[in-house]
CSV table of C-alpha atoms and ligand atoms in Angstrom, one decimal:
chain,number,residue,atom,x,y,z
A,257,MET,CA,15.6,138.9,-14.2
A,258,HIS,CA,14.4,139.8,-10.7
A,259,ARG,CA,13.0,137.3,-8.3
A,260,VAL,CA,12.1,137.8,-4.6
A,261,PHE,CA,12.5,135.0,-2.1
A,262,SER,CA,11.8,135.1,1.6
A,263,GLY,CA,11.1,132.8,4.5
A,264,ILE,CA,9.5,132.7,7.9
A,265,GLN,CA,9.7,130.0,10.6
A,266,PRO,CA,6.5,128.3,11.7
A,267,THR,CA,7.4,128.4,15.4
A,268,GLY,CA,4.7,129.8,17.6
A,269,ASN,CA,2.9,133.0,17.1
A,270,LEU,CA,3.8,135.6,14.5
A,271,HIS,CA,4.3,138.9,16.1
A,272,LEU,CA,4.4,142.6,15.2
A,273,GLY,CA,8.1,142.4,14.4
A,274,ASN,CA,7.6,139.7,11.8
A,275,TYR,CA,4.8,141.8,10.3
A,276,LEU,CA,6.4,145.2,10.2
A,277,GLY,CA,9.9,144.0,9.6
A,278,ALA,CA,9.1,141.4,6.9
A,279,THR,CA,5.7,140.2,5.8
A,280,ARG,CA,4.2,143.6,5.2
A,281,ASN,CA,7.1,144.4,2.9
A,282,TRP,CA,6.5,141.1,1.1
A,283,VAL,CA,2.9,142.2,0.4
A,284,ALA,CA,4.2,145.5,-1.1
A,285,LEU,CA,6.8,143.8,-3.3
A,286,GLN,CA,4.3,141.6,-5.0
A,287,ALA,CA,3.4,144.4,-7.5
A,288,ASP,CA,6.9,144.6,-8.9
A,289,PHE,CA,8.5,141.2,-8.5
A,290,GLU,CA,7.9,137.5,-9.0
A,291,CYS,CA,7.8,136.3,-5.4
A,292,ILE,CA,8.4,133.0,-3.6
A,293,PHE,CA,7.4,132.9,0.0
A,294,CYS,CA,8.5,129.9,2.1
A,295,ILE,CA,7.4,128.6,5.5
A,296,VAL,CA,10.6,127.2,6.7
A,297,ASP,CA,9.6,124.1,8.6
A,298,MET,CA,13.1,122.5,8.2
A,299,HIS,CA,14.7,125.5,9.9
A,300,ALA,CA,12.1,125.2,12.7
A,301,ILE,CA,13.3,121.7,13.6
A,302,THR,CA,16.8,122.9,14.3
A,303,VAL,CA,15.3,123.2,17.8
A,304,TRP,CA,12.8,120.7,19.2
A,305,GLN,CA,9.2,121.1,17.8
A,306,ASP,CA,6.2,119.1,18.8
A,307,PRO,CA,5.1,117.5,15.5
A,308,GLU,CA,1.4,118.2,15.9
A,309,GLN,CA,2.2,121.8,16.9
A,310,LEU,CA,4.5,122.2,13.9
A,311,ARG,CA,1.7,121.2,11.5
A,312,ALA,CA,-0.7,123.6,13.2
A,313,SER,CA,1.8,126.5,13.1
A,314,THR,CA,2.6,125.9,9.5
A,315,ARG,CA,-1.1,126.3,8.6
A,316,GLU,CA,-1.3,129.3,10.9
A,317,VAL,CA,1.6,131.1,9.3
A,318,ALA,CA,0.2,130.4,5.8
A,319,ALA,CA,-3.1,131.9,7.0
A,320,SER,CA,-1.5,135.0,8.4
A,321,LEU,CA,0.5,135.6,5.2
A,322,ILE,CA,-2.6,135.4,3.1
A,323,ALA,CA,-4.6,137.5,5.6
A,324,ALA,CA,-1.9,140.2,5.5
A,325,GLY,CA,-2.3,140.4,1.7
A,326,VAL,CA,0.0,137.8,0.1
A,327,ASP,CA,-1.7,136.6,-3.0
A,328,PRO,CA,-1.1,132.8,-3.4
A,329,ARG,CA,-2.5,132.7,-6.9
A,330,ARG,CA,0.0,135.2,-8.4
A,331,HIS,CA,2.9,134.2,-6.2
A,332,VAL,CA,4.2,131.0,-4.7
A,333,VAL,CA,3.5,130.1,-1.0
A,334,PHE,CA,4.7,126.7,0.3
A,335,ASN,CA,6.4,124.9,3.1
A,336,GLN,CA,10.1,124.1,2.6
A,337,SER,CA,10.1,120.4,3.5
A,338,GLN,CA,7.9,119.7,0.4
A,339,VAL,CA,10.6,120.8,-2.1
A,340,PRO,CA,13.5,118.3,-1.8
A,341,GLY,CA,15.9,120.7,-3.5
A,342,HIS,CA,16.3,122.8,-0.3
A,343,ALA,CA,17.9,119.9,1.5
A,344,GLU,CA,19.9,118.8,-1.5
A,345,LEU,CA,21.5,122.2,-2.1
A,346,ALA,CA,22.0,122.7,1.6
A,347,TRP,CA,24.2,119.7,1.6
A,348,ILE,CA,26.3,121.0,-1.2
A,349,PHE,CA,26.6,124.3,0.6
A,350,ASN,CA,27.7,122.5,3.8
A,351,CYS,CA,30.7,121.5,1.6
A,352,VAL,CA,31.2,125.1,0.3
A,353,ALA,CA,30.9,127.2,3.4
A,354,ARG,CA,33.8,127.1,5.9
A,355,MET,CA,33.6,126.3,9.6
A,356,GLY,CA,35.2,129.7,10.3
A,357,TRP,CA,32.4,131.5,8.5
A,358,LEU,CA,29.7,129.8,10.5
A,359,ASN,CA,31.6,130.2,13.7
A,360,ARG,CA,31.1,134.0,13.3
A,361,MET,CA,27.3,133.8,13.1
A,362,THR,CA,25.8,135.8,16.0
A,363,GLN,CA,22.4,134.2,15.8
A,364,PHE,CA,23.9,130.7,16.4
A,365,LYS,CA,25.7,132.1,19.5
A,366,GLU,CA,22.5,133.7,20.8
A,367,LYS,CA,20.4,130.6,20.1
A,368,ALA,CA,22.9,128.0,21.4
A,369,GLY,CA,23.7,130.1,24.4
A,370,LYS,CA,26.2,128.7,26.8
A,371,ASN,CA,25.3,125.1,26.0
A,372,LYS,CA,26.9,125.0,22.5
A,373,GLU,CA,28.0,121.3,22.8
A,374,ASN,CA,24.3,120.4,23.1
A,375,ALA,CA,23.0,122.4,20.2
A,376,SER,CA,21.9,120.4,17.1
A,377,VAL,CA,24.3,120.2,14.1
A,378,GLY,CA,21.3,121.7,12.2
A,379,LEU,CA,21.3,124.8,14.2
A,380,PHE,CA,25.0,125.4,13.4
A,381,ALA,CA,24.4,124.7,9.7
A,382,TYR,CA,21.2,126.7,9.6
A,383,PRO,CA,22.6,129.6,7.5
A,384,ASN,CA,23.7,127.1,4.8
A,385,LEU,CA,20.1,125.9,4.5
A,386,MET,CA,19.0,129.5,4.3
A,387,ALA,CA,21.4,130.2,1.4
A,388,ALA,CA,20.1,127.1,-0.3
A,389,ASP,CA,16.5,128.4,0.1
A,390,ILE,CA,17.4,131.5,-1.8
A,391,LEU,CA,19.8,130.2,-4.4
A,392,LEU,CA,17.7,127.2,-5.3
A,393,TYR,CA,15.5,129.7,-7.2
A,394,LYS,CA,18.3,132.1,-8.2
A,395,ALA,CA,16.5,134.7,-6.3
A,396,THR,CA,17.9,138.2,-6.6
A,397,HIS,CA,16.2,140.1,-3.8
A,398,VAL,CA,15.5,139.0,-0.2
A,399,PRO,CA,13.2,141.1,2.0
A,400,VAL,CA,14.0,140.6,5.7
A,401,GLY,CA,14.2,142.3,9.1
A,402,ASP,CA,17.5,143.7,10.2
A,403,ASP,CA,18.4,140.6,12.3
A,404,GLN,CA,18.9,138.5,9.1
A,405,LYS,CA,21.5,140.7,7.6
A,406,GLN,CA,24.5,138.6,8.6
A,407,HIS,CA,22.9,135.5,7.2
A,408,LEU,CA,22.4,137.2,3.8
A,409,GLU,CA,26.0,138.3,3.8
A,410,LEU,CA,26.9,134.6,4.2
A,411,THR,CA,24.6,133.7,1.4
A,412,ARG,CA,26.5,136.2,-0.8
A,413,ASP,CA,29.8,134.6,0.3
A,414,ILE,CA,28.6,131.1,-0.5
A,415,ALA,CA,27.3,132.2,-3.9
A,416,GLN,CA,30.6,133.8,-4.7
A,417,LYS,CA,32.8,130.9,-3.5
A,418,PHE,CA,30.7,128.4,-5.5
A,419,ASN,CA,30.9,130.5,-8.6
A,420,ASN,CA,34.7,130.8,-8.1
A,421,ASP,CA,35.4,127.2,-7.2
A,422,PHE,CA,33.4,125.9,-10.2
A,423,LYS,CA,34.4,128.7,-12.5
A,424,CYS,CA,30.8,129.5,-13.4
A,425,ASP,CA,28.3,132.3,-12.7
A,426,ILE,CA,25.2,130.3,-11.9
A,427,PHE,CA,24.3,132.1,-8.7
A,428,PRO,CA,23.4,135.8,-8.4
A,429,ILE,CA,24.8,137.9,-5.6
A,430,VAL,CA,21.6,138.6,-3.7
A,431,GLU,CA,20.4,142.0,-2.5
A,432,PRO,CA,18.9,142.2,1.0
A,433,LEU,CA,15.8,144.4,1.1
A,434,ILE,CA,15.6,145.8,4.7
A,435,LEU,CA,12.7,148.2,4.3
A,436,GLY,CA,10.6,150.6,6.3
A,437,VAL,CA,10.9,152.4,9.6
A,438,ALA,CA,10.6,149.3,11.8
A,439,THR,CA,13.3,147.0,10.5
A,440,ARG,CA,14.1,146.0,14.1
A,441,VAL,CA,11.1,146.1,16.4
A,442,MET,CA,12.1,145.8,20.0
A,443,SER,CA,10.6,144.1,23.0
A,444,LEU,CA,7.9,146.1,24.8
A,445,ARG,CA,9.5,145.1,28.1
A,446,ASP,CA,13.1,146.1,27.2
A,447,GLY,CA,13.9,148.5,24.3
A,448,THR,CA,17.4,147.1,23.9
A,449,LYS,CA,16.1,143.5,23.1
A,450,LYS,CA,14.6,142.4,19.9
A,451,MET,CA,10.9,141.5,19.9
A,452,SER,CA,11.0,137.7,19.6
A,453,LYS,CA,8.8,134.6,19.6
A,454,SER,CA,11.2,133.0,22.1
A,455,ASP,CA,11.0,135.7,24.8
A,456,PRO,CA,9.4,134.0,27.8
A,457,SER,CA,7.3,137.1,28.6
A,458,ASP,CA,4.2,137.3,26.4
A,459,LEU,CA,4.0,141.0,27.4
A,460,SER,CA,7.2,141.6,25.5
A,461,ARG,CA,5.4,141.2,22.1
A,462,ILE,CA,2.2,141.9,20.3
A,463,ASN,CA,1.1,138.6,18.6
A,464,MET,CA,-0.8,138.7,15.4
A,465,ILE,CA,-3.6,136.7,17.1
A,466,ASP,CA,-3.9,139.0,20.2
A,467,ASP,CA,-7.4,140.5,20.6
A,468,ALA,CA,-8.0,144.2,20.9
A,469,ASP,CA,-8.0,144.2,24.7
A,470,THR,CA,-4.7,142.3,24.9
A,471,ILE,CA,-3.1,144.6,22.4
A,472,ALA,CA,-4.2,147.6,24.4
A,473,LYS,CA,-3.1,146.1,27.7
A,474,LYS,CA,0.4,145.2,26.4
A,475,ILE,CA,0.9,148.7,25.0
A,476,ARG,CA,-0.3,150.2,28.3
A,477,LYS,CA,2.1,148.1,30.2
A,478,ALA,CA,5.0,148.7,27.8
A,479,LYS,CA,8.1,149.9,29.5
A,480,THR,CA,8.7,153.7,29.4
A,481,ASP,CA,10.9,156.3,31.1
A,482,PRO,CA,9.7,159.2,33.2
A,483,GLU,CA,10.4,162.0,30.5
A,484,ASP,CA,7.9,163.3,28.0
A,485,LEU,CA,8.3,162.1,24.4
A,486,PRO,CA,11.2,163.7,22.5
A,487,VAL,CA,10.6,166.3,19.8
A,488,SER,CA,13.5,165.2,17.5
A,489,GLU,CA,15.6,162.1,16.7
A,490,GLU,CA,18.4,163.3,18.9
A,491,GLY,CA,16.1,163.1,21.8
A,492,PHE,CA,16.1,159.3,21.4
A,493,ALA,CA,19.6,159.0,22.8
A,494,GLY,CA,19.5,156.7,25.8
A,495,ARG,CA,15.7,156.2,25.3
A,496,PRO,CA,15.3,153.0,23.4
A,497,GLU,CA,11.7,152.4,24.5
A,498,ALA,CA,10.6,155.9,23.3
A,499,ARG,CA,12.3,155.2,20.0
A,500,ASN,CA,10.7,151.8,19.7
A,501,LEU,CA,7.1,152.8,20.4
A,502,MET,CA,7.3,155.8,18.1
A,503,SER,CA,8.8,153.8,15.3
A,504,ILE,CA,6.0,151.2,15.7
A,505,TYR,CA,3.5,154.1,15.4
A,506,ALA,CA,5.2,155.4,12.2
A,507,ALA,CA,5.4,152.0,10.6
A,508,LEU,CA,1.7,151.1,11.4
A,509,ASP,CA,0.5,154.4,10.1
A,510,GLY,CA,2.8,154.4,7.1
A,511,ILE,CA,4.3,157.8,7.9
A,512,GLU,CA,7.9,159.0,8.6
A,513,MET,CA,9.4,159.3,12.1
A,514,ASP,CA,9.5,163.1,11.7
A,515,ALA,CA,5.7,163.2,11.4
A,516,VAL,CA,5.3,161.1,14.6
A,517,LEU,CA,7.8,163.4,16.4
A,518,GLY,CA,5.9,166.4,15.2
A,519,ARG,CA,2.6,165.1,16.4
A,520,PHE,CA,3.6,163.6,19.8
A,521,GLY,CA,6.8,165.3,20.7
A,522,GLY,CA,6.4,166.8,24.2
A,523,ALA,CA,3.4,164.6,25.0
A,524,GLN,CA,3.1,162.2,27.9
A,525,PHE,CA,3.6,158.5,27.3
A,526,SER,CA,0.2,157.8,28.6
A,527,THR,CA,-1.5,159.9,26.0
A,528,PHE,CA,0.6,158.5,23.2
A,529,LYS,CA,0.1,154.9,24.3
A,530,GLN,CA,-3.6,155.3,24.0
A,531,GLU,CA,-3.3,156.6,20.4
A,532,LEU,CA,-0.8,153.8,19.6
A,533,ALA,CA,-3.2,151.2,21.0
A,534,ASP,CA,-6.1,152.5,18.9
A,535,LEU,CA,-3.9,152.6,15.8
A,536,ALA,CA,-2.6,149.1,16.4
A,537,VAL,CA,-6.0,147.6,16.8
A,538,ALA,CA,-7.4,149.5,13.8
A,539,LYS,CA,-4.5,148.2,11.6
A,540,LEU,CA,-4.3,144.6,12.9
A,541,SER,CA,-7.9,143.6,13.5
A,542,PRO,CA,-8.9,143.3,9.8
A,543,ILE,CA,-5.9,141.0,9.3
A,544,GLN,CA,-6.9,139.0,12.3
A,545,ASP,CA,-10.5,138.7,11.2
A,546,GLU,CA,-9.4,137.4,7.9
A,547,MET,CA,-6.9,135.0,9.5
A,548,ARG,CA,-9.6,133.5,11.7
A,549,ARG,CA,-11.8,133.0,8.6
A,550,LEU,CA,-9.0,131.2,6.8
A,551,MET,CA,-8.0,129.1,9.8
A,552,ALA,CA,-11.6,127.7,9.8
A,553,ASP,CA,-10.9,126.2,6.4
A,554,PRO,CA,-7.7,124.1,6.7
A,555,GLY,CA,-8.6,122.4,3.4
A,556,TYR,CA,-8.1,125.7,1.6
A,557,ILE,CA,-4.8,126.3,3.3
A,558,ASP,CA,-3.5,122.9,2.5
A,559,GLY,CA,-4.6,123.4,-1.1
A,560,VAL,CA,-2.6,126.6,-1.3
A,561,LEU,CA,0.5,125.0,0.1
A,562,ARG,CA,0.2,121.9,-2.1
A,563,ASP,CA,-0.2,124.0,-5.2
A,564,GLY,CA,2.7,126.3,-4.1
A,565,ALA,CA,5.0,123.4,-3.5
A,566,ALA,CA,4.3,122.0,-7.0
A,567,ARG,CA,5.1,125.3,-8.6
A,568,ALA,CA,8.2,125.7,-6.4
A,569,ARG,CA,9.4,122.2,-7.4
A,570,ALA,CA,8.9,123.1,-11.1
A,571,ILE,CA,11.0,126.3,-10.8
A,572,ALA,CA,13.7,124.5,-8.7
A,573,ALA,CA,14.1,121.3,-10.8
A,574,PRO,CA,16.0,122.6,-13.8
A,575,ILE,CA,18.2,124.8,-11.5
A,576,MET,CA,19.0,121.8,-9.3
A,577,ALA,CA,19.9,119.8,-12.5
A,578,GLU,CA,22.2,122.5,-13.6
A,579,ILE,CA,23.9,122.6,-10.2
A,580,GLN,CA,24.4,118.8,-10.2
A,581,ASP,CA,26.0,119.0,-13.6
A,582,ILE,CA,28.4,121.8,-12.4
A,583,VAL,CA,29.3,119.8,-9.2
A,584,GLY,CA,29.9,116.7,-11.2
A,585,PHE,CA,27.1,114.5,-10.0
A,586,LEU,CA,26.4,112.0,-12.7
A,587,ARG,CA,22.8,112.2,-13.9
A,588,ALA,CA,22.9,108.9,-15.9
B,140,TYM,P1,12.1,134.4,11.4
B,140,TYM,O1,11.1,133.4,11.2
B,140,TYM,O2,12.8,134.6,12.7
B,140,TYM,O3,11.5,135.9,11.1
B,140,TYM,C1,10.7,136.1,9.9
B,140,TYM,C2,11.0,137.5,9.4
B,140,TYM,O4,10.7,138.4,10.4
B,140,TYM,C3,11.8,139.3,10.7
B,140,TYM,N1,11.8,139.7,12.1
B,140,TYM,C4,11.8,141.0,12.6
B,140,TYM,N2,11.8,142.1,11.9
B,140,TYM,C5,11.8,143.3,12.7
B,140,TYM,N3,11.8,143.3,14.0
B,140,TYM,C6,11.8,142.1,14.7
B,140,TYM,N4,11.8,142.1,16.1
B,140,TYM,C7,11.8,140.9,14.0
B,140,TYM,N5,11.8,139.5,14.3
B,140,TYM,C8,11.8,138.8,13.2
B,140,TYM,C9,13.0,138.5,10.3
B,140,TYM,O5,14.1,139.4,10.0
B,140,TYM,C10,12.5,137.7,9.1
B,140,TYM,O6,12.6,138.5,7.9
B,140,TYM,N6,16.2,132.6,9.0
B,140,TYM,C11,14.9,133.3,8.9
B,140,TYM,C12,13.9,132.6,7.9
B,140,TYM,C13,14.5,132.2,6.6
B,140,TYM,C14,14.8,133.0,5.5
B,140,TYM,C15,15.2,132.2,4.5
B,140,TYM,C16,14.6,134.4,5.3
B,140,TYM,C17,14.9,130.9,6.2
B,140,TYM,N7,15.3,130.9,5.0
B,140,TYM,C18,15.6,132.7,3.2
B,140,TYM,C19,14.9,134.9,4.1
B,140,TYM,C20,15.4,134.1,3.0
B,140,TYM,C21,14.2,133.4,10.2
B,140,TYM,O7,14.5,132.7,11.1
B,140,TYM,O8,13.2,134.4,10.2
């Protein structure tokens, strides 16, 4: 059996990296897999979230998923906190994963920064919750951007250790699906840094809610170098901004990098940026219009999430019971 699971945090605005690296691939996978898409509000609170803002962001992310083409009737869309199995299994995994494994997680080091002593325990244990998200449904395939690769390796390690420790084969060894030409969209201000919600500069990212003028302005202001655009992949050496902008173009247009190099190689950045801005607006504005329409009807969004949570609980319940039996929790 094949089952897709993926998650996204409801922290602030979704950006082009989330769309090209993840959610657009989710939409494509719906035709071939049973899919479970989770808005991970419990992961969000590993760093401080204003409660009202968290609720609003949860609805906004749900709206943006549906607007991008996720079909909540055929697949499951819900927020994590509403299915208790995530927390229950995460606790079991806290007892399976080793301190040494988590100490190697680069995302914790980046997020905690120099002030490790003051990071929440949840931020440290974050990857165990992520493993629980996936394995609670025995998901087999997990579409993510490149930055989540290490967390999925840990998920595989946890599944393997649990299966070994308890001499069973309950958990599948998940396959990461890192798809497309834009698996790691970089900041528009610095081609060596990931495009991220937490970058203090709003000019560094294209948000899914930016209007056409803002998108065009951000692309116009994107960092470049003085050379013309390269004609082949080798020409990207030492030119991360050129690579980033050209791969964004390829991903948005659904074409290979070679085709972009063939079309714009040797052109000036200014000419290319204009074309890129037009393309980005053309591709994103229908999604944005739909998102605004959905956001005007929070009752509908809440209904989708409520229904999704009920279906997720129904899938998770027998698996959680099986896990409890294996661990030795008495279900009297
Ligand atoms: P999050 O919310 O940071 O990001 C959601 C998805 O977007 C991808 N992504 C990117 N892809 C390409 N370029 C970028 N600049 C970029 N930034 C973000 C991420 O790789 C991700 O696929 N821990 C996860 C959420 C999660 C999860 C899970 C994912 C929780 N449980 C279980 C898969 C399975 C996270 O923080 O994603």
